[in-house]
PDB file of C-alpha atoms in Angstrom:
ATOM      1  CA  MET Q   1       0.000   0.000   0.000  1.00 45.00           C
ATOM      2  CA  GLU Q   2       2.819   2.411   0.917  1.00 44.00           C
ATOM      3  CA  ASN Q   3       4.671   1.875  -2.364  1.00 47.00           C
ATOM      4  CA  ARG Q   4       1.532   2.442  -4.360  1.00 45.00           C
ATOM      5  CA  PHE Q   5       0.877   5.696  -2.584  1.00 45.00           C
ATOM      6  CA  ASN Q   6       4.326   7.024  -3.158  1.00 50.00           C
ATOM      7  CA  ASN Q   7       4.325   6.055  -6.801  1.00 53.00           C
ATOM      8  CA  ASP Q   8       0.982   7.709  -7.468  1.00 56.00           C
ATOM      9  CA  PRO Q   9       1.534  10.156 -10.371  1.00 56.00           C
ATOM     10  CA  LYS Q  10      -0.899  12.655  -8.971  1.00 54.00           C
ATOM     11  CA  SER Q  11       0.875  12.693  -5.634  1.00 55.00           C
ATOM     12  CA  VAL Q  12       4.230  13.130  -7.330  1.00 54.00           C
ATOM     13  CA  ASN Q  13       2.966  16.107  -9.343  1.00 61.00           C
ATOM     14  CA  GLU Q  14       1.610  17.799  -6.263  1.00 62.00           C
ATOM     15  CA  ASN Q  15       4.955  17.404  -4.491  1.00 62.00           C
ATOM     16  CA  GLU Q  16       6.794  18.912  -7.437  1.00 68.00           C
ATOM     17  CA  VAL Q  17       4.387  21.858  -7.508  1.00 60.00           C
ATOM     18  CA  VAL Q  18       4.918  22.503  -3.816  1.00 57.00           C
ATOM     19  CA  THR Q  19       8.690  22.223  -4.224  1.00 66.00           C
ATOM     20  CA  ASN Q  20       8.671  24.617  -7.169  1.00 64.00           C
ATOM     21  CA  ARG Q  21       6.568  27.126  -5.270  1.00 63.00           C
ATOM     22  CA  VAL Q  22       8.966  26.992  -2.308  1.00 55.00           C
ATOM     23  CA  ASN Q  23      11.968  27.498  -4.587  1.00 61.00           C
ATOM     24  CA  ASN Q  24      10.251  30.343  -6.424  1.00 62.00           C
ATOM     25  CA  ALA Q  25       9.359  32.007  -3.135  1.00 58.00           C
ATOM     26  CA  ARG Q  26      12.965  31.757  -2.007  1.00 60.00           C
ATOM     27  CA  LYS Q  27      14.214  33.239  -5.267  1.00 58.00           C
ATOM     28  CA  GLU Q  28      11.629  36.000  -5.114  1.00 60.00           C
ATOM     29  CA  GLY Q  29      12.629  36.790  -1.504  1.00 56.00           C
ATOM     30  CA  VAL Q  30      16.301  36.961  -2.425  1.00 52.00           C
ATOM     31  CA  THR Q  31      15.529  39.179  -5.420  1.00 60.00           C
ATOM     32  CA  LYS Q  32      13.340  41.525  -3.396  1.00 60.00           C
ATOM     33  CA  GLY Q  33      16.014  41.740  -0.671  1.00 63.00           C
ATOM     34  CA  ALA Q  34      18.714  42.586  -3.189  1.00 62.00           C
ATOM     35  CA  LEU Q  35      16.466  45.139  -4.844  1.00 67.00           C
ATOM     36  CA  THR Q  36      15.617  46.731  -1.486  1.00 71.00           C
ATOM     37  CA  ALA Q  37      19.297  46.899  -0.511  1.00 69.00           C
ATOM     38  CA  GLY Q  38      20.134  48.507  -3.865  1.00 69.00           C
ATOM     39  CA  ILE Q  39      17.408  51.104  -3.497  1.00 75.00           C
ATOM     40  CA  ILE Q  40      18.583  51.943   0.032  1.00 75.00           C
ATOM     41  CA  SER Q  41      22.197  52.294  -1.194  1.00 72.00           C
ATOM     42  CA  LEU Q  42      21.082  54.536  -4.052  1.00 73.00           C
ATOM     43  CA  VAL Q  43      19.050  56.745  -1.699  1.00 68.00           C
ATOM     44  CA  LEU Q  44      22.035  57.055   0.653  1.00 73.00           C
ATOM     45  CA  LEU Q  45      24.347  58.005  -2.226  1.00 74.00           C
ATOM     46  CA  LEU Q  46      21.865  60.610  -3.462  1.00 74.00           C
ATOM     47  CA  ALA Q  47      21.487  62.029   0.047  1.00 67.00           C
ATOM     48  CA  LEU Q  48      25.270  62.291   0.470  1.00 72.00           C
ATOM     49  CA  GLY Q  49      25.577  63.922  -2.950  1.00 68.00           C
ATOM     50  CA  ILE Q  50      22.863  66.464  -2.176  1.00 71.00           C
ATOM     51  CA  LEU Q  51      24.441  67.201   1.213  1.00 67.00           C
ATOM     52  CA  GLY Q  52      27.890  67.694  -0.339  1.00 66.00           C
ATOM     53  CA  TYR Q  53      26.474  69.934  -3.071  1.00 63.00           C
ATOM     54  CA  SER Q  54      24.577  72.009  -0.504  1.00 66.00           C
ATOM     55  CA  LEU Q  55      27.714  72.514   1.602  1.00 64.00           C
ATOM     56  CA  HIS Q  56      29.769  73.423  -1.459  1.00 61.00           C
ATOM     57  CA  LYS Q  57      27.106  75.811  -2.773  1.00 60.00           C
ATOM     58  CA  LYS Q  58      26.722  77.465   0.624  1.00 63.00           C
ATOM     59  CA  ASP Q  59      30.472  78.035   0.985  1.00 62.00           C
ATOM     60  CA  HIS Q  60      30.714  79.173  -2.644  1.00 60.00           C
ATOM     61  CA  ASN Q  61      27.958  81.734  -2.069  1.00 65.00           C
ATOM     62  CA  THR Q  62      29.741  82.898   1.080  1.00 72.00           C
ATOM     63  CA  GLN Q  63      32.961  83.348  -0.900  1.00 67.00           C
ATOM     64  CA  LEU Q  64      31.151  85.333  -3.597  1.00 66.00           C
ATOM     65  CA  ALA Q  65      29.531  87.578  -0.990  1.00 69.00           C
ATOM     66  CA  LEU Q  66      32.904  88.136   0.721  1.00 69.00           C
ATOM     67  CA  MET Q  67      34.584  88.993  -2.583  1.00 68.00           C
ATOM     68  CA  GLU Q  68      31.792  91.446  -3.425  1.00 66.00           C
ATOM     69  CA  ASP Q  69      32.115  93.131  -0.012  1.00 65.00           C
ATOM     70  CA  GLN Q  70      35.874  93.445  -0.489  1.00 64.00           C
ATOM     71  CA  ARG Q  71      35.380  94.900  -3.984  1.00 62.00           C
ATOM     72  CA  VAL Q  72      32.870  97.475  -2.716  1.00 60.00           C
ATOM     73  CA  THR Q  73      35.159  98.434   0.194  1.00 59.00           C
ATOM     74  CA  PHE Q  74      38.170  98.786  -2.099  1.00 53.00           C
ATOM     75  CA  THR Q  75      36.179 100.924  -4.566  1.00 56.00           C
ATOM     76  CA  LYS Q  76      34.981 103.193  -1.750  1.00 60.00           C
ATOM     77  CA  GLU Q  77      38.548 103.620  -0.474  1.00 56.00           C
ATOM     78  CA  LEU Q  78      39.818 104.517  -3.951  1.00 53.00           C
ATOM     79  CA  ASN Q  79      36.987 107.005  -4.499  1.00 54.00           C
ATOM     80  CA  GLN Q  80      37.599 108.564  -1.076  1.00 60.00           C
ATOM     81  CA  ARG Q  81      41.338 108.812  -1.761  1.00 59.00           C
ATOM     82  CA  ASP Q  82      40.765 110.413  -5.181  1.00 59.00           C
ATOM     83  CA  SER Q  83      38.187 112.839  -3.768  1.00 66.00           C
ATOM     84  CA  THR Q  84      40.511 113.909  -0.930  1.00 63.00           C
ATOM     85  CA  LEU Q  85      43.431 114.393  -3.299  1.00 65.00           C
ATOM     86  CA  ASN Q  86      41.346 116.408  -5.755  1.00 70.00           C
ATOM     87  CA  ASP Q  87      40.068 118.654  -2.958  1.00 69.00           C
ATOM     88  CA  TRP Q  88      43.610 119.090  -1.692  1.00 68.00           C
ATOM     89  CA  LEU Q  89      44.995 120.138  -5.075  1.00 68.00           C
ATOM     90  CA  ALA Q  90      41.988 122.386  -5.738  1.00 75.00           C
ATOM     91  CA  SER Q  91      42.683 124.230  -2.471  1.00 72.00           C
ATOM     92  CA  PHE Q  92      46.295 124.746  -3.533  1.00 73.00           C
ATOM     93  CA  ASN Q  93      45.126 126.185  -6.852  1.00 77.00           C
ATOM     94  CA  ASP Q  94      42.747 128.550  -5.069  1.00 77.00           C
ATOM     95  CA  ILE Q  95      45.509 129.734  -2.710  1.00 75.00           C
ATOM     96  CA  GLU Q  96      47.858 130.383  -5.634  1.00 75.00           C
ATOM     97  CA  ASN Q  97      45.136 132.280  -7.520  1.00 80.00           C
ATOM     98  CA  ASN Q  98      44.516 134.426  -4.435  1.00 74.00           C
ATOM     99  CA  LEU Q  99      48.225 135.184  -4.178  1.00 76.00           C
ATOM    100  CA  ARG Q 100      48.241 136.216  -7.831  1.00 77.00           C
ATOM    101  CA  MET Q 101      45.314 138.577  -7.249  1.00 79.00           C
ATOM    102  CA  ILE Q 102      47.023 140.032  -4.159  1.00 73.00           C
ATOM    103  CA  ARG Q 103      50.138 140.724  -6.206  1.00 74.00           C
ATOM    104  CA  GLU Q 104      48.026 142.516  -8.809  1.00 78.00           C
ATOM    105  CA  LYS Q 105      46.452 144.653  -6.084  1.00 72.00           C
ATOM    106  CA  GLU Q 106      49.880 145.471  -4.688  1.00 72.00           C
ATOM    107  CA  LYS Q 107      51.025 146.591  -8.120  1.00 72.00           C
ATOM    108  CA  LEU Q 108      48.045 148.941  -8.316  1.00 70.00           C
ATOM    109  CA  ILE Q 109      48.927 150.350  -4.898  1.00 70.00           C
ATOM    110  CA  SER Q 110      52.497 150.925  -6.080  1.00 65.00           C
ATOM    111  CA  VAL Q 111      51.255 152.745  -9.183  1.00 64.00           C
ATOM    112  CA  ASN Q 112      48.836 154.916  -7.200  1.00 64.00           C
ATOM    113  CA  THR Q 113      51.557 155.930  -4.736  1.00 61.00           C
ATOM    114  CA  SER Q 114      54.168 156.661  -7.407  1.00 60.00           C
ATOM    115  CA  ASP Q 115      53.246 160.355  -7.684  1.00 59.00           C
ATOM    116  CA  ALA Q 116      54.630 162.943  -5.311  1.00 54.00           C
ATOM    117  CA  GLU Q 117      51.102 163.917  -4.341  1.00 59.00           C
ATOM    118  CA  VAL Q 118      48.480 161.236  -3.757  1.00 60.00           C
ATOM    119  CA  SER Q 119      45.031 162.460  -4.690  1.00 66.00           C
ATOM    120  CA  LYS Q 120      41.902 161.698  -2.708  1.00 68.00           C
ATOM    121  CA  ASP Q 121      40.605 159.395  -5.436  1.00 73.00           C
ATOM    122  CA  LYS Q 122      43.833 157.415  -5.445  1.00 71.00           C
ATOM    123  CA  ARG Q 123      43.770 157.151  -1.663  1.00 69.00           C
ATOM    124  CA  ASN Q 124      40.241 155.758  -1.858  1.00 72.00           C
ATOM    125  CA  GLN Q 125      41.347 153.284  -4.529  1.00 74.00           C
ATOM    126  CA  ILE Q 126      44.240 152.172  -2.335  1.00 71.00           C
ATOM    127  CA  LEU Q 127      41.835 151.577   0.550  1.00 67.00           C
ATOM    128  CA  GLU Q 128      39.568 149.506  -1.712  1.00 76.00           C
ATOM    129  CA  ASP Q 129      42.540 147.444  -2.891  1.00 72.00           C
ATOM    130  CA  ILE Q 130      43.594 146.837   0.713  1.00 68.00           C
ATOM    131  CA  LYS Q 131      40.087 145.659   1.606  1.00 71.00           C
ATOM    132  CA  SER Q 132      40.210 143.274  -1.340  1.00 76.00           C
ATOM    133  CA  ILE Q 133      43.605 141.973  -0.193  1.00 70.00           C
ATOM    134  CA  ASN Q 134      42.244 141.378   3.318  1.00 68.00           C
ATOM    135  CA  THR Q 135      39.305 139.422   1.872  1.00 74.00           C
ATOM    136  CA  LEU Q 136      41.661 137.249  -0.178  1.00 72.00           C
ATOM    137  CA  LEU Q 137      43.857 136.649   2.864  1.00 68.00           C
ATOM    138  CA  ASP Q 138      40.866 135.548   4.936  1.00 69.00           C
ATOM    139  CA  ASP Q 139      39.845 133.167   2.165  1.00 74.00           C
ATOM    140  CA  ASN Q 140      43.354 131.690   2.123  1.00 68.00           C
ATOM    141  CA  LYS Q 141      43.272 131.160   5.893  1.00 66.00           C
ATOM    142  CA  LYS Q 142      40.049 129.182   5.602  1.00 70.00           C
ATOM    143  CA  LYS Q 143      41.443 127.048   2.793  1.00 71.00           C
ATOM    144  CA  ILE Q 144      44.623 126.351   4.766  1.00 63.00           C
ATOM    145  CA  ALA Q 145      42.550 125.213   7.744  1.00 60.00           C
ATOM    146  CA  GLN Q 146      40.633 122.905   5.415  1.00 66.00           C
ATOM    147  CA  LEU Q 147      43.901 121.509   4.049  1.00 65.00           C
ATOM    148  CA  ASN Q 148      45.089 120.664   7.555  1.00 56.00           C
ATOM    149  CA  SER Q 149      41.948 118.634   8.204  1.00 57.00           C
ATOM    150  CA  GLN Q 150      42.432 116.691   4.951  1.00 61.00           C
ATOM    151  CA  LEU Q 151      46.143 115.989   5.296  1.00 57.00           C
ATOM    152  CA  LYS Q 152      45.803 113.344   7.998  1.00 53.00           C
ATOM    153  CA  LYS Q 153      44.403 110.717   5.658  1.00 54.00           C
ATOM    154  CA  SER Q 154      45.924 111.900   2.399  1.00 57.00           C
ATOM    155  CA  GLY Q 155      48.054 109.441   0.420  1.00 53.00           C
ATOM    156  CA  GLY Q 156      49.634 108.890  -2.984  1.00 48.00           C
ATOM    157  CA  GLN Q 157      50.888 111.370  -5.580  1.00 49.00           C
ATOM    158  CA  ILE Q 158      53.598 112.593  -3.189  1.00 52.00           C
ATOM    159  CA  THR Q 159      55.741 114.050  -5.985  1.00 57.00           C
ATOM    160  CA  GLU Q 160      52.894 116.266  -7.194  1.00 63.00           C
ATOM    161  CA  LEU Q 161      52.195 117.518  -3.684  1.00 64.00           C
ATOM    162  CA  LYS Q 162      55.866 118.279  -3.055  1.00 57.00           C
ATOM    163  CA  THR Q 163      55.920 120.315  -6.274  1.00 65.00           C
ATOM    164  CA  ARG Q 164      52.910 122.299  -5.104  1.00 69.00           C
ATOM    165  CA  ILE Q 165      54.490 122.986  -1.725  1.00 61.00           C
ATOM    166  CA  ALA Q 166      57.754 124.102  -3.356  1.00 62.00           C
ATOM    167  CA  SER Q 167      55.780 126.465  -5.592  1.00 69.00           C
ATOM    168  CA  LEU Q 168      53.983 127.883  -2.560  1.00 67.00           C
ATOM    169  CA  GLU Q 169      57.295 128.420  -0.757  1.00 59.00           C
ATOM    170  CA  GLU Q 170      58.614 130.402  -3.741  1.00 69.00           C
ATOM    171  CA  SER Q 171      55.441 132.480  -3.684  1.00 70.00           C
ATOM    172  CA  MET Q 172      56.026 133.230  -0.010  1.00 60.00           C
ATOM    173  CA  LYS Q 173      59.535 134.542  -0.731  1.00 63.00           C
ATOM    174  CA  THR Q 174      58.191 136.805  -3.473  1.00 72.00           C
ATOM    175  CA  TYR Q 175      55.418 137.906  -1.162  1.00 65.00           C
ATOM    176  CA  GLU Q 176      57.864 138.892   1.596  1.00 60.00           C
ATOM    177  CA  THR Q 177      59.829 141.037  -0.852  1.00 69.00           C
ATOM    178  CA  GLU Q 178      56.686 142.768  -2.084  1.00 72.00           C
ATOM    179  CA  ILE Q 179      55.531 143.525   1.462  1.00 63.00           C
ATOM    180  CA  ALA Q 180      58.912 145.043   2.328  1.00 61.00           C
ATOM    181  CA  GLU Q 181      58.781 147.218  -0.782  1.00 72.00           C
ATOM    182  CA  LEU Q 182      55.227 148.313   0.003  1.00 69.00           C
ATOM    183  CA  LYS Q 183      56.187 149.309   3.547  1.00 59.00           C
ATOM    184  CA  THR Q 184      59.175 151.308   2.264  1.00 68.00           C
ATOM    185  CA  THR Q 185      57.075 153.088  -0.363  1.00 68.00           C
ATOM    186  CA  LEU Q 186      54.368 154.014   2.108  1.00 59.00           C
ATOM    187  CA  ALA Q 187      56.911 155.234   4.650  1.00 60.00           C
ATOM    188  CA  ASN Q 188      58.585 157.474   2.052  1.00 62.00           C
ATOM    189  CA  LYS Q 189      55.204 158.903   1.050  1.00 62.00           C
ATOM    190  CA  ASN Q 190      54.194 159.442   4.698  1.00 57.00           C
ATOM    191  CA  PHE Q 191      51.063 157.491   3.858  1.00 53.00           C
ATOM    192  CA  GLU Q 192      49.894 157.079   7.424  1.00 52.00           C
ATOM    193  CA  ILE Q 193      46.591 155.322   7.153  1.00 51.00           C
ATOM    194  CA  GLY Q 194      45.450 153.010   9.935  1.00 50.00           C
ATOM    195  CA  GLN Q 195      44.045 150.443   7.511  1.00 54.00           C
ATOM    196  CA  LEU Q 196      47.410 150.166   5.731  1.00 56.00           C
ATOM    197  CA  ASN Q 197      49.238 149.469   8.970  1.00 57.00           C
ATOM    198  CA  GLU Q 198      46.688 146.792   9.794  1.00 61.00           C
ATOM    199  CA  THR Q 199      47.200 145.302   6.344  1.00 63.00           C
ATOM    200  CA  VAL Q 200      50.957 145.006   6.824  1.00 64.00           C
ATOM    201  CA  VAL Q 201      50.416 143.243  10.173  1.00 67.00           C
ATOM    202  CA  ALA Q 202      47.833 140.935   8.591  1.00 68.00           C
ATOM    203  CA  LEU Q 203      50.204 140.106   5.727  1.00 70.00           C
ATOM    204  CA  ASN Q 204      53.006 139.229   8.140  1.00 70.00           C
ATOM    205  CA  ASP Q 205      50.640 137.057  10.188  1.00 70.00           C
ATOM    206  CA  THR Q 206      49.502 135.308   7.023  1.00 72.00           C
ATOM    207  CA  LEU Q 207      53.095 134.600   6.027  1.00 71.00           C
ATOM    208  CA  THR Q 208      53.726 133.025   9.431  1.00 73.00           C
ATOM    209  CA  ILE Q 209      50.611 130.863   9.110  1.00 75.00           C
ATOM    210  CA  LYS Q 210      51.568 129.773   5.596  1.00 73.00           C
ATOM    211  CA  LYS Q 211      55.095 128.850   6.676  1.00 73.00           C
ATOM    212  CA  GLU Q 212      53.717 126.803   9.571  1.00 74.00           C
ATOM    213  CA  THR Q 213      51.235 125.157   7.214  1.00 73.00           C
ATOM    214  CA  ILE Q 214      53.982 124.235   4.760  1.00 73.00           C
ATOM    215  CA  SER Q 215      56.050 122.756   7.589  1.00 68.00           C
ATOM    216  CA  SER Q 216      53.030 120.776   8.824  1.00 69.00           C
ATOM    217  CA  GLN Q 217      52.194 119.571   5.318  1.00 74.00           C
ATOM    218  CA  THR Q 218      55.758 118.427   4.690  1.00 73.00           C
ATOM    219  CA  TYR Q 219      55.820 116.545   8.010  1.00 72.00           C
ATOM    220  CA  LYS Q 220      52.542 114.764   7.324  1.00 76.00           C
ATOM    221  CA  LEU Q 221      53.556 113.872   3.779  1.00 81.00           C
ATOM    222  CA  HIS Q 222      56.558 112.050   5.239  1.00 86.00           C
ATOM    223  CA  GLN Q 223      54.518 110.401   8.003  1.00 88.00           C
ATOM    224  CA  ALA Q 224      53.944 106.605   7.968  1.00 91.00           C
ATOM    225  CA  TYR Q 225      53.249 103.779  10.437  1.00 93.00           C
ATOM    226  CA  ILE Q 226      54.746 100.299  10.904  1.00 94.00           C
ATOM    227  CA  VAL Q 227      53.969  97.344  13.170  1.00 94.00           C
ATOM    228  CA  SER Q 228      55.301  93.771  13.289  1.00 93.00           C
ATOM    229  CA  GLY Q 229      54.563  90.618  15.268  1.00 92.00           C
ATOM    230  CA  THR Q 230      53.272  87.065  15.018  1.00 91.00           C
ATOM    231  CA  TYR Q 231      49.738  86.447  13.819  1.00 89.00           C
ATOM    232  CA  LYS Q 232      48.726  85.863  17.444  1.00 90.00           C
ATOM    233  CA  ASP Q 233      50.257  89.187  18.538  1.00 91.00           C
ATOM    234  CA  LEU Q 234      48.634  91.139  15.713  1.00 89.00           C
ATOM    235  CA  LYS Q 235      45.280  89.427  16.271  1.00 88.00           C
ATOM    236  CA  GLU Q 236      45.344  90.259  19.996  1.00 89.00           C
ATOM    237  CA  LYS Q 237      45.959  93.909  19.104  1.00 88.00           C
ATOM    238  CA  GLY Q 238      42.846  93.810  16.936  1.00 86.00           C
ATOM    239  CA  LEU Q 239      44.739  94.313  13.677  1.00 86.00           C
ATOM    240  CA  LEU Q 240      44.380  90.947  11.905  1.00 82.00           C
ATOM    241  CA  SER Q 241      41.749  88.311  11.224  1.00 75.00           C
ATOM    242  CA  LYS Q 242      41.522  85.344   8.840  1.00 69.00           C
ATOM    243  CA  GLU Q 243      39.033  85.365   5.987  1.00 62.00           C
ATOM    244  CA  GLY Q 244      38.085  83.240   2.970  1.00 43.00           C
ATOM    245  CA  GLY Q 245      39.024  79.618   2.330  1.00 36.00           C
ATOM    246  CA  PHE Q 246      36.829  76.521   1.805  1.00 35.00           C
ATOM    247  CA  LEU Q 247      35.706  74.551   4.859  1.00 36.00           C
ATOM    248  CA  GLY Q 248      38.421  76.255   6.889  1.00 40.00           C
ATOM    249  CA  ILE Q 249      41.169  75.523   4.340  1.00 39.00           C
ATOM    250  CA  GLY Q 250      43.144  78.266   2.587  1.00 40.00           C
ATOM    251  CA  ARG Q 251      42.044  81.168   4.772  1.00 49.00           C
ATOM    252  CA  LYS Q 252      44.137  84.324   4.447  1.00 60.00           C
ATOM    253  CA  GLU Q 253      45.144  87.073   6.838  1.00 65.00           C
ATOM    254  CA  ALA Q 254      43.284  90.363   6.428  1.00 66.00           C
ATOM    255  CA  ILE Q 255      43.633  93.731   8.165  1.00 72.00           C
ATOM    256  CA  LYS Q 256      40.661  94.802  10.244  1.00 67.00           C
ATOM    257  CA  GLU Q 257      39.108  98.222   9.783  1.00 69.00           C
ATOM    258  CA  ASP Q 258      38.917 101.041  12.343  1.00 72.00           C
ATOM    259  CA  PHE Q 259      42.257 100.393  14.025  1.00 78.00           C
ATOM    260  CA  SER Q 260      44.092 102.986  16.116  1.00 83.00           C
ATOM    261  CA  ASP Q 261      47.343 104.650  14.996  1.00 85.00           C
ATOM    262  CA  SER Q 262      48.594 104.176  18.574  1.00 89.00           C
ATOM    263  CA  LEU Q 263      49.156 100.469  17.781  1.00 90.00           C
ATOM    264  CA  PHE Q 264      51.822 101.449  15.231  1.00 92.00           C
ATOM    265  CA  LYS Q 265      55.247 103.032  15.378  1.00 93.00           C
ATOM    266  CA  GLU Q 266      55.260 106.410  13.632  1.00 93.00           C
ATOM    267  CA  ILE Q 267      58.182 107.004  11.235  1.00 92.00           C
ATOM    268  CA  ASP Q 268      59.528 109.545   8.731  1.00 92.00           C
ATOM    269  CA  ILE Q 269      59.652 107.797   5.338  1.00 91.00           C
ATOM    270  CA  THR Q 270      62.646 109.909   4.249  1.00 90.00           C
ATOM    271  CA  LYS Q 271      64.689 108.695   7.228  1.00 92.00           C
ATOM    272  CA  THR Q 272      63.463 105.146   7.914  1.00 93.00           C
ATOM    273  CA  LEU Q 273      64.634 102.906   5.065  1.00 95.00           C
ATOM    274  CA  THR Q 274      64.584  99.519   6.842  1.00 95.00           C
ATOM    275  CA  ILE Q 275      61.987  97.531   8.793  1.00 95.00           C
ATOM    276  CA  PRO Q 276      63.572  95.084  11.314  1.00 95.00           C
ATOM    277  CA  VAL Q 277      62.376  91.454  11.105  1.00 94.00           C
ATOM    278  CA  ASN Q 278      64.891  89.088  12.807  1.00 93.00           C
ATOM    279  CA  SER Q 279      62.706  86.026  12.282  1.00 93.00           C
ATOM    280  CA  LYS Q 280      62.779  82.754  10.334  1.00 92.00           C
ATOM    281  CA  ASP Q 281      60.262  84.086   7.859  1.00 92.00           C
ATOM    282  CA  MET Q 282      57.909  87.019   7.364  1.00 92.00           C
ATOM    283  CA  LYS Q 283      54.935  88.199   5.360  1.00 91.00           C
ATOM    284  CA  LEU Q 284      53.898  91.726   4.403  1.00 92.00           C
ATOM    285  CA  ILE Q 285      50.163  91.876   5.101  1.00 89.00           C
ATOM    286  CA  THR Q 286      49.720  95.383   3.683  1.00 90.00           C
ATOM    287  CA  GLU Q 287      50.114  95.991  -0.043  1.00 90.00           C
ATOM    288  CA  HIS Q 288      53.400  97.440  -1.301  1.00 93.00           C
ATOM    289  CA  PRO Q 289      54.811  97.267  -4.873  1.00 93.00           C
ATOM    290  CA  SER Q 290      57.242  94.347  -5.084  1.00 90.00           C
ATOM    291  CA  GLY Q 291      59.995  96.315  -6.787  1.00 92.00           C
ATOM    292  CA  SER Q 292      60.088  98.970  -4.069  1.00 94.00           C
ATOM    293  CA  TYR Q 293      61.608  96.777  -1.348  1.00 96.00           C
ATOM    294  CA  GLU Q 294      63.904  93.792  -0.759  1.00 95.00           C
ATOM    295  CA  VAL Q 295      63.827  91.086   1.920  1.00 94.00           C
ATOM    296  CA  VAL Q 296      67.374  90.818   3.307  1.00 94.00           C
ATOM    297  CA  LYS Q 297      68.350  87.465   4.827  1.00 92.00           C
ATOM    298  CA  GLU Q 298      71.107  86.613   7.274  1.00 87.00           C
ATOM    299  CA  GLY Q 299      72.265  83.199   6.111  1.00 82.00           C
ATOM    300  CA  ASP Q 300      69.675  80.674   4.946  1.00 80.00           C
ATOM    301  CA  LYS Q 301      67.516  80.445   8.066  1.00 81.00           C
ATOM    302  CA  MET Q 302      66.876  84.024   9.177  1.00 91.00           C
ATOM    303  CA  VAL Q 303      65.280  87.125   7.651  1.00 93.00           C
ATOM    304  CA  SER Q 304      67.163  90.138   8.985  1.00 94.00           C
ATOM    305  CA  TYR Q 305      65.136  93.107   7.712  1.00 95.00           C
ATOM    306  CA  ILE Q 306      63.130  94.642   4.870  1.00 95.00           C
ATOM    307  CA  ALA Q 307      65.133  97.178   2.868  1.00 96.00           C
ATOM    308  CA  ILE Q 308      62.994  99.963   1.361  1.00 95.00           C
ATOM    309  CA  LYS Q 309      64.658 100.769  -1.962  1.00 95.00           C
ATOM    310  CA  ASN Q 310      62.111 103.323  -3.194  1.00 94.00           C
ATOM    311  CA  PRO Q 311      60.264 105.036  -0.305  1.00 92.00           C
ATOM    312  CA  GLU Q 312      57.835 106.979  -2.513  1.00 91.00           C
ATOM    313  CA  GLU Q 313      56.788 103.829  -4.368  1.00 93.00           C
ATOM    314  CA  PHE Q 314      56.755 101.626  -1.241  1.00 94.00           C
ATOM    315  CA  TRP Q 315      54.362 103.954   0.621  1.00 93.00           C
ATOM    316  CA  ARG Q 316      52.319 104.934  -2.459  1.00 90.00           C
ATOM    317  CA  ILE Q 317      49.395 102.552  -1.853  1.00 89.00           C
ATOM    318  CA  SER Q 318      49.310 102.615   1.946  1.00 87.00           C
ATOM    319  CA  LYS Q 319      50.956 104.677   4.685  1.00 90.00           C
ATOM    320  CA  TYR Q 320      50.702 101.619   6.973  1.00 91.00           C
ATOM    321  CA  ALA Q 321      53.040  98.593   6.930  1.00 93.00           C
ATOM    322  CA  VAL Q 322      51.965  95.434   8.801  1.00 93.00           C
ATOM    323  CA  VAL Q 323      54.596  92.650   8.967  1.00 94.00           C
ATOM    324  CA  GLU Q 324      53.624  89.168  10.187  1.00 93.00           C
ATOM    325  CA  LEU Q 325      56.597  87.363  11.744  1.00 93.00           C
ATOM    326  CA  LYS Q 326      56.861  83.580  11.514  1.00 88.00           C
ATOM    327  CA  LYS Q 327      58.992  82.080  14.252  1.00 80.00           C
TER     328      LYS Q 327
END
């Protein structure tokens, strides 16, 4: 009976069907598992890619914003520098024009006092000319005061400014001679008018002011500031910070704004031609034309100092020199 049951074709077919279904289920389970694992892996890769792109895009946008801010700041500084310089030179032109007009008035006074007898009309004309001279002198005083307020932050075009100052000094010498001649002429003519005496005093006072102004201008043209130290030292003083880079890599030193001149050593650029370093290496943080200076080394392992070969060119862009020392 048992053998007949086992050899029943119908029973055998049913067993094969069951076996096939089990095998198919196993295969289907394996396939679904592999497919699920693949989908999960793909999702993870996409998520990592999106995350990486987001981080890169965010940092890229930050870099673009930083570069734009730096460009705007630099443009403002250039515009401010050009505006200050133009105002400065315009004031010099106005002062020189006033001096020219004063000389013309003085010539008229000399002509009107050339006769042995000075008529009433000529005396009145002389008084009018003196009033005009006083007005021009007052205008010059105001312009000189304005120049003093602008000089502090002036920079660049030093040669042009020196030429203007030299021209003004020559005008002062001519002016002194003319005043002396005017005083002599008036004394010989016994031209005792109170306004004339006041004019001579005012002219002398103006000459003193102009000489002091020239001295002050020359001093400030030669004025510059230097500071050196490690990055840590300069950062603690509030002078340096690090900007830029990608994910913290490649960041560069940058000078902070609104620093105090008291943090620097004040120098005369015509007298100070070297900046001491005495360190293994150094870096000029401020911008100076490369051909205007030379880094002088002592042996192969020590930087001794920075030699300024062309002071006018070295200080043309900035009157501040910040040197980072690397121990």
